[in-house]
Coordinates of C-alpha atoms in Angstrom, one line a residue:
M1 CA 0.0 0.0 0.0
F2 CA 2.5 2.7 1.1
T3 CA 6.3 2.5 0.9
K4 CA 8.3 2.9 4.1
S5 CA 9.3 6.4 3.2
Q6 CA 5.7 7.4 2.6
K7 CA 4.7 6.0 6.0
L8 CA 7.4 8.1 7.6
V9 CA 6.2 11.2 5.9
Y10 CA 2.6 10.5 6.9
A11 CA 3.6 9.7 10.5
F12 CA 5.6 13.0 10.7
A13 CA 2.6 14.9 9.2
L14 CA 0.3 13.4 11.8
W15 CA 2.8 14.3 14.6
V16 CA 2.9 17.9 13.4
F17 CA -0.9 18.0 13.2
V18 CA -1.2 16.6 16.8
I19 CA 1.3 19.2 18.0
L20 CA -0.5 22.0 16.4
A21 CA -3.8 20.8 17.8
L22 CA -2.4 20.4 21.4
L23 CA -0.7 23.8 21.3
A24 CA -4.0 25.4 20.1
V25 CA -6.0 23.6 22.8
F26 CA -3.6 24.8 25.5
Q27 CA -3.4 28.3 23.9
S28 CA 0.4 28.0 23.7
L29 CA 1.0 28.6 20.0
N30 CA 4.6 29.5 19.9
Y31 CA 7.1 28.8 17.2
E32 CA 9.7 27.8 19.7
Y33 CA 7.5 25.1 21.3
F34 CA 6.4 24.0 17.9
F35 CA 9.9 23.7 16.5
V36 CA 11.2 21.8 19.6
L37 CA 8.3 19.3 19.6
C38 CA 8.7 18.8 15.8
L39 CA 12.4 18.1 16.2
I40 CA 11.7 15.6 19.0
G41 CA 9.1 13.8 16.8
F42 CA 11.5 13.8 13.9
L43 CA 14.4 12.4 15.9
I44 CA 12.1 9.7 17.3
L45 CA 10.8 8.7 13.9
V46 CA 14.4 8.6 12.5
E47 CA 15.6 6.4 15.3
L48 CA 12.6 4.0 15.1
S49 CA 12.7 3.7 11.3
G50 CA 16.3 2.9 10.8
P51 CA 17.8 -0.6 11.1
F52 CA 19.9 -1.2 14.1
T53 CA 22.6 -3.4 12.5
T54 CA 23.4 -1.4 9.3
K55 CA 23.6 2.2 8.3
P56 CA 21.5 3.0 5.2
K57 CA 22.6 5.5 2.7
W58 CA 19.7 7.9 3.4
R59 CA 21.0 8.2 7.0
S60 CA 23.8 10.6 6.0
R61 CA 21.4 13.0 4.4
V62 CA 19.1 12.8 7.4
N63 CA 22.1 13.6 9.7
I64 CA 22.5 16.9 7.9
V65 CA 18.9 17.8 8.7
I66 CA 19.4 16.7 12.3
F67 CA 22.5 18.8 12.6
I68 CA 20.7 21.9 11.3
G69 CA 17.8 21.2 13.7
L70 CA 20.1 20.9 16.6
L71 CA 21.8 24.2 15.7
M72 CA 18.5 25.9 15.6
F73 CA 17.6 24.3 18.9
S74 CA 20.8 25.5 20.5
F75 CA 20.0 29.0 19.2
I76 CA 16.6 28.9 20.9
V77 CA 18.1 27.7 24.2
I78 CA 20.8 30.4 24.1
K79 CA 18.1 33.0 23.4
K80 CA 16.0 31.8 26.3
V81 CA 18.9 31.8 28.7
L82 CA 19.9 35.4 27.7
D83 CA 16.2 36.4 28.1
I84 CA 16.2 35.0 31.6
L85 CA 19.5 36.7 32.5
G86 CA 18.1 40.0 31.1
I87 CA 20.7 40.3 28.3
G88 CA 19.0 41.1 25.0
I89 CA 20.3 40.1 21.6

């Protein structure tokens, strides 16, 4: 019916929809929360989808996306810490 890559895309789309719905229900629509929760879902899906014994070719391309996501996450964390300390960017 669906290929494995299509299932992953649909699972991630469902994850994003659930995140948006929950953030809307709790009236916490914020791009930082949304990004962090999407990154967590993406990391979980990548880890659960890959084989444990071998490293597929697509994994190196996904690692680039993960690295960019972690850079953005670290920027968000640094911004929050500076806001708490009262130092503006």
